[in-house]
Amino acid sequence: MEDVAAFAGVSRSTASRALNDDAYVSARSKEKVLAAAKDLGYFPNQAARSLVTRRTGAIALVLSEPEARLLDDPYRTAVMRAGYRELADVGSQMVLMFVDGGEDLARTMRFLEGGHVDGALVFAPHRADPLPKALKGLRMPVVFGGQAGNIRRGMHVVDFDNKGGARQAVEHLVKTGRTRIATIAGPQDQTAAVQRLAGWRATVVAAGLDPADLSEEADFTLAGGTDAMDRLLARRPDLDAVFVASDMMAAGALRTLTAAGRKIPDDVAVISFDDHAALAPAMNPPLTSVHQDPRAQVRQMVETLTGLLAGQEIPPRSHVLPVSLTVRESA
């Protein structure tokens, strides 16, 4: 700081105010100080600055899921990319954390409680996950992506309309004349999967159709979708449509249907959920899919978190983002 001030020909206090974007510095002095800092390669010491501001400039993105599954999940990958970009846009550094088991939980809580970040964006979809309850005691703002665990009150949540998306998918299938509409649901320990299954069932019943023996559960993986479709075909070979709770499982379902000699969509129409840009359009045939935008979700989460950090009075609530149906050749 002394070198910058001397190089710019101003006092140390003026240099400090200019570098901190203080309003009580003339435009000419600020320009000289910033030019001097650039020429000298000066950067503020973040550790020293944090002692004054009580801010680290970092936000944790916490994903509570087995690491191997995280890296193979297109949705979680999109969340990571969106987190990096949205936090960069507000001048924050993203700290990516995986929670895979009890040891990771303890380590994560020690890190968050240690003041290394200013807040956390958390994705903890499993109902039995102990992380959401542990986070309630943190003295920092936390925003959840999707409903977390069995906790419903006192949380800032940004979620998608999972039930409404399933309804749109089934209504489209009904309008195109399908009468035996099956579903491959996601794991029922996750709220999003529960809501998508409930949306399918309610819409099928409302259309006067029978949902009996037309549902299978899988684990949001390609192999899970393949096996679930096998079981459905063995039990209900007369099915003429299937709503699949994720693009990845739908890719497995398409594989099974093709191997069984079913033409898509002539024999069986297929609709999935996610509309991942690199996956749904690339399937053969391209997938009709319920569109959700992970970046829009993360953007809303970051907006809520930065508002809380700025001292805004934002009451805890569940903010539900709309979804839409992208129609392609599979249905």
mmCIF file of N, CA and C in Angstrom, residues 205-266:
data_model
loop_
_atom_site.group_PDB
_atom_site.id
_atom_site.type_symbol
_atom_site.label_atom_id
_atom_site.label_comp_id
_atom_site.label_asym_id
_atom_site.label_seq_id
_atom_site.Cartn_x
_atom_site.Cartn_y
_atom_site.Cartn_z
ATOM 1 N N VAL A 205 -54.984 -40.611 -13.333
ATOM 2 C CA VAL A 205 -56.303 -40.868 -12.727
ATOM 3 C C VAL A 205 -57.313 -39.823 -13.196
ATOM 4 N N ALA A 206 -56.891 -38.544 -13.260
ATOM 5 C CA ALA A 206 -57.796 -37.475 -13.697
ATOM 6 C C ALA A 206 -58.259 -37.674 -15.133
ATOM 7 N N ALA A 207 -57.440 -38.368 -15.932
ATOM 8 C CA ALA A 207 -57.801 -38.639 -17.334
ATOM 9 C C ALA A 207 -58.673 -39.874 -17.471
ATOM 10 N N GLY A 208 -59.005 -40.498 -16.322
ATOM 11 C CA GLY A 208 -59.857 -41.685 -16.359
ATOM 12 C C GLY A 208 -59.109 -42.953 -16.724
ATOM 13 N N LEU A 209 -57.783 -42.947 -16.595
ATOM 14 C CA LEU A 209 -56.963 -44.110 -16.945
ATOM 15 C C LEU A 209 -56.551 -44.845 -15.667
ATOM 16 N N ASP A 210 -56.127 -46.080 -15.824
ATOM 17 C CA ASP A 210 -55.770 -46.928 -14.684
ATOM 18 C C ASP A 210 -54.237 -46.981 -14.540
ATOM 19 N N PRO A 211 -53.683 -46.528 -13.394
ATOM 20 C CA PRO A 211 -52.228 -46.568 -13.210
ATOM 21 C C PRO A 211 -51.697 -47.900 -12.673
ATOM 22 N N ALA A 212 -52.572 -48.865 -12.448
ATOM 23 C CA ALA A 212 -52.162 -50.127 -11.827
ATOM 24 C C ALA A 212 -51.082 -50.835 -12.642
ATOM 25 N N ASP A 213 -50.025 -51.292 -11.939
ATOM 26 C CA ASP A 213 -48.935 -52.077 -12.535
ATOM 27 C C ASP A 213 -48.135 -51.316 -13.596
ATOM 28 N N LEU A 214 -48.231 -49.988 -13.613
ATOM 29 C CA LEU A 214 -47.553 -49.228 -14.655
ATOM 30 C C LEU A 214 -46.436 -48.327 -14.123
ATOM 31 N N SER A 215 -45.962 -48.588 -12.894
ATOM 32 C CA SER A 215 -44.873 -47.775 -12.349
ATOM 33 C C SER A 215 -43.725 -48.646 -11.865
ATOM 34 N N GLU A 216 -42.525 -48.147 -12.098
ATOM 35 C CA GLU A 216 -41.303 -48.783 -11.607
ATOM 36 C C GLU A 216 -40.395 -47.697 -11.044
ATOM 37 N N GLU A 217 -39.600 -48.042 -10.054
ATOM 38 C CA GLU A 217 -38.657 -47.108 -9.441
ATOM 39 C C GLU A 217 -37.238 -47.440 -9.866
ATOM 40 N N ALA A 218 -36.444 -46.409 -10.135
ATOM 41 C CA ALA A 218 -35.025 -46.593 -10.470
ATOM 42 C C ALA A 218 -34.219 -45.491 -9.773
ATOM 43 N N ASP A 219 -32.933 -45.413 -10.108
ATOM 44 C CA ASP A 219 -32.022 -44.585 -9.306
ATOM 45 C C ASP A 219 -31.419 -43.401 -10.062
ATOM 46 N N PHE A 220 -32.121 -42.881 -11.058
ATOM 47 C CA PHE A 220 -31.652 -41.735 -11.845
ATOM 48 C C PHE A 220 -30.402 -42.039 -12.668
ATOM 49 N N THR A 221 -30.106 -43.331 -12.908
ATOM 50 C CA THR A 221 -28.955 -43.695 -13.727
ATOM 51 C C THR A 221 -29.423 -44.361 -15.015
ATOM 52 N N LEU A 222 -28.524 -44.439 -15.991
ATOM 53 C CA LEU A 222 -28.835 -45.101 -17.259
ATOM 54 C C LEU A 222 -29.164 -46.571 -17.038
ATOM 55 N N ALA A 223 -28.345 -47.251 -16.232
ATOM 56 C CA ALA A 223 -28.590 -48.668 -15.963
ATOM 57 C C ALA A 223 -29.918 -48.864 -15.244
ATOM 58 N N GLY A 224 -30.238 -47.948 -14.338
ATOM 59 C CA GLY A 224 -31.507 -48.039 -13.621
ATOM 60 C C GLY A 224 -32.686 -47.916 -14.569
ATOM 61 N N GLY A 225 -32.600 -46.988 -15.536
ATOM 62 C CA GLY A 225 -33.663 -46.833 -16.515
ATOM 63 C C GLY A 225 -33.810 -48.046 -17.406
ATOM 64 N N THR A 226 -32.680 -48.640 -17.784
ATOM 65 C CA THR A 226 -32.691 -49.845 -18.613
ATOM 66 C C THR A 226 -33.416 -50.988 -17.917
ATOM 67 N N ASP A 227 -33.046 -51.230 -16.660
ATOM 68 C CA ASP A 227 -33.627 -52.346 -15.905
ATOM 69 C C ASP A 227 -35.110 -52.103 -15.595
ATOM 70 N N ALA A 228 -35.461 -50.871 -15.247
ATOM 71 C CA ALA A 228 -36.858 -50.572 -14.920
ATOM 72 C C ALA A 228 -37.752 -50.764 -16.144
ATOM 73 N N MET A 229 -37.261 -50.371 -17.323
ATOM 74 C CA MET A 229 -38.041 -50.543 -18.553
ATOM 75 C C MET A 229 -38.209 -52.028 -18.869
ATOM 76 N N ASP A 230 -37.182 -52.808 -18.598
ATOM 77 C CA ASP A 230 -37.270 -54.268 -18.769
ATOM 78 C C ASP A 230 -38.405 -54.835 -17.921
ATOM 79 N N ARG A 231 -38.466 -54.402 -16.667
ATOM 80 C CA ARG A 231 -39.496 -54.920 -15.750
ATOM 81 C C ARG A 231 -40.891 -54.480 -16.196
ATOM 82 N N LEU A 232 -41.021 -53.247 -16.637
ATOM 83 C CA LEU A 232 -42.323 -52.764 -17.098
ATOM 84 C C LEU A 232 -42.823 -53.546 -18.313
ATOM 85 N N LEU A 233 -41.923 -53.759 -19.278
ATOM 86 C CA LEU A 233 -42.326 -54.494 -20.484
ATOM 87 C C LEU A 233 -42.711 -55.933 -20.163
ATOM 88 N N ALA A 234 -41.999 -56.534 -19.221
ATOM 89 C CA ALA A 234 -42.311 -57.920 -18.850
ATOM 90 C C ALA A 234 -43.692 -58.005 -18.202
ATOM 91 N N ARG A 235 -44.044 -56.985 -17.432
ATOM 92 C CA ARG A 235 -45.317 -57.003 -16.710
ATOM 93 C C ARG A 235 -46.475 -56.448 -17.536
ATOM 94 N N ARG A 236 -46.197 -55.383 -18.310
ATOM 95 C CA ARG A 236 -47.234 -54.737 -19.106
ATOM 96 C C ARG A 236 -46.741 -54.520 -20.543
ATOM 97 N N PRO A 237 -46.697 -55.603 -21.324
ATOM 98 C CA PRO A 237 -46.228 -55.472 -22.705
ATOM 99 C C PRO A 237 -47.152 -54.614 -23.574
ATOM 100 N N ASP A 238 -48.359 -54.301 -23.065
ATOM 101 C CA ASP A 238 -49.311 -53.514 -23.835
ATOM 102 C C ASP A 238 -49.145 -52.004 -23.636
ATOM 103 N N LEU A 239 -48.186 -51.574 -22.804
ATOM 104 C CA LEU A 239 -48.036 -50.138 -22.541
ATOM 105 C C LEU A 239 -47.733 -49.393 -23.843
ATOM 106 N N ASP A 240 -48.273 -48.173 -23.973
ATOM 107 C CA ASP A 240 -48.045 -47.419 -25.210
ATOM 108 C C ASP A 240 -47.356 -46.061 -24.966
ATOM 109 N N ALA A 241 -46.966 -45.797 -23.715
ATOM 110 C CA ALA A 241 -46.238 -44.566 -23.402
ATOM 111 C C ALA A 241 -45.548 -44.726 -22.058
ATOM 112 N N VAL A 242 -44.485 -43.967 -21.857
ATOM 113 C CA VAL A 242 -43.795 -43.978 -20.565
ATOM 114 C C VAL A 242 -43.247 -42.589 -20.260
ATOM 115 N N PHE A 243 -43.549 -42.130 -19.047
ATOM 116 C CA PHE A 243 -42.985 -40.884 -18.541
ATOM 117 C C PHE A 243 -41.830 -41.273 -17.625
ATOM 118 N N VAL A 244 -40.626 -40.816 -17.958
ATOM 119 C CA VAL A 244 -39.416 -41.174 -17.212
ATOM 120 C C VAL A 244 -38.924 -39.946 -16.445
ATOM 121 N N ALA A 245 -38.574 -40.140 -15.182
ATOM 122 C CA ALA A 245 -38.311 -39.010 -14.286
ATOM 123 C C ALA A 245 -36.968 -38.323 -14.490
ATOM 124 N N SER A 246 -36.144 -38.771 -15.445
ATOM 125 C CA SER A 246 -34.909 -38.042 -15.766
ATOM 126 C C SER A 246 -34.444 -38.441 -17.162
ATOM 127 N N ASP A 247 -33.698 -37.543 -17.800
ATOM 128 C CA ASP A 247 -33.156 -37.825 -19.130
ATOM 129 C C ASP A 247 -32.229 -39.034 -19.118
ATOM 130 N N MET A 248 -31.411 -39.150 -18.064
ATOM 131 C CA MET A 248 -30.458 -40.253 -18.016
ATOM 132 C C MET A 248 -31.179 -41.598 -17.956
ATOM 133 N N MET A 249 -32.211 -41.702 -17.137
ATOM 134 C CA MET A 249 -32.975 -42.948 -17.092
ATOM 135 C C MET A 249 -33.704 -43.184 -18.408
ATOM 136 N N ALA A 250 -34.157 -42.100 -19.051
ATOM 137 C CA ALA A 250 -34.853 -42.240 -20.331
ATOM 138 C C ALA A 250 -33.931 -42.808 -21.399
ATOM 139 N N ALA A 251 -32.648 -42.445 -21.342
ATOM 140 C CA ALA A 251 -31.690 -43.011 -22.299
ATOM 141 C C ALA A 251 -31.628 -44.526 -22.152
ATOM 142 N N GLY A 252 -31.666 -45.011 -20.906
ATOM 143 C CA GLY A 252 -31.688 -46.456 -20.676
ATOM 144 C C GLY A 252 -32.985 -47.080 -21.127
ATOM 145 N N ALA A 253 -34.099 -46.370 -20.905
ATOM 146 C CA ALA A 253 -35.402 -46.888 -21.334
ATOM 147 C C ALA A 253 -35.467 -47.012 -22.847
ATOM 148 N N LEU A 254 -34.948 -46.023 -23.557
ATOM 149 C CA LEU A 254 -34.920 -46.086 -25.023
ATOM 150 C C LEU A 254 -34.115 -47.295 -25.501
ATOM 151 N N ARG A 255 -33.027 -47.565 -24.836
ATOM 152 C CA ARG A 255 -32.187 -48.713 -25.202
ATOM 153 C C ARG A 255 -32.986 -50.014 -25.085
ATOM 154 N N THR A 256 -33.723 -50.164 -23.981
ATOM 155 C CA THR A 256 -34.511 -51.374 -23.763
ATOM 156 C C THR A 256 -35.638 -51.498 -24.794
ATOM 157 N N LEU A 257 -36.343 -50.412 -25.031
ATOM 158 C CA LEU A 257 -37.461 -50.442 -25.981
ATOM 159 C C LEU A 257 -36.981 -50.787 -27.387
ATOM 160 N N THR A 258 -35.857 -50.216 -27.786
ATOM 161 C CA THR A 258 -35.309 -50.499 -29.120
ATOM 162 C C THR A 258 -34.906 -51.961 -29.241
ATOM 163 N N ALA A 259 -34.260 -52.486 -28.177
ATOM 164 C CA ALA A 259 -33.838 -53.893 -28.182
ATOM 165 C C ALA A 259 -35.032 -54.833 -28.226
ATOM 166 N N ALA A 260 -36.163 -54.365 -27.680
ATOM 167 C CA ALA A 260 -37.379 -55.191 -27.681
ATOM 168 C C ALA A 260 -38.172 -55.049 -28.976
ATOM 169 N N GLY A 261 -37.660 -54.275 -29.914
ATOM 170 C CA GLY A 261 -38.321 -54.118 -31.204
ATOM 171 C C GLY A 261 -39.465 -53.129 -31.211
ATOM 172 N N ARG A 262 -39.562 -52.287 -30.170
ATOM 173 C CA ARG A 262 -40.634 -51.282 -30.126
ATOM 174 C C ARG A 262 -40.193 -50.024 -30.874
ATOM 175 N N LYS A 263 -41.058 -49.557 -31.773
ATOM 176 C CA LYS A 263 -40.764 -48.330 -32.495
ATOM 177 C C LYS A 263 -41.219 -47.122 -31.659
ATOM 178 N N ILE A 264 -40.346 -46.100 -31.642
ATOM 179 C CA ILE A 264 -40.617 -44.900 -30.859
ATOM 180 C C ILE A 264 -40.754 -43.723 -31.825
ATOM 181 N N PRO A 265 -41.876 -43.027 -31.814
ATOM 182 C CA PRO A 265 -42.997 -43.112 -30.865
ATOM 183 C C PRO A 265 -44.187 -43.944 -31.357
ATOM 184 N N ASP A 266 -44.076 -44.616 -32.476
ATOM 185 C CA ASP A 266 -45.242 -45.318 -33.041
ATOM 186 C C ASP A 266 -45.840 -46.328 -32.057
#
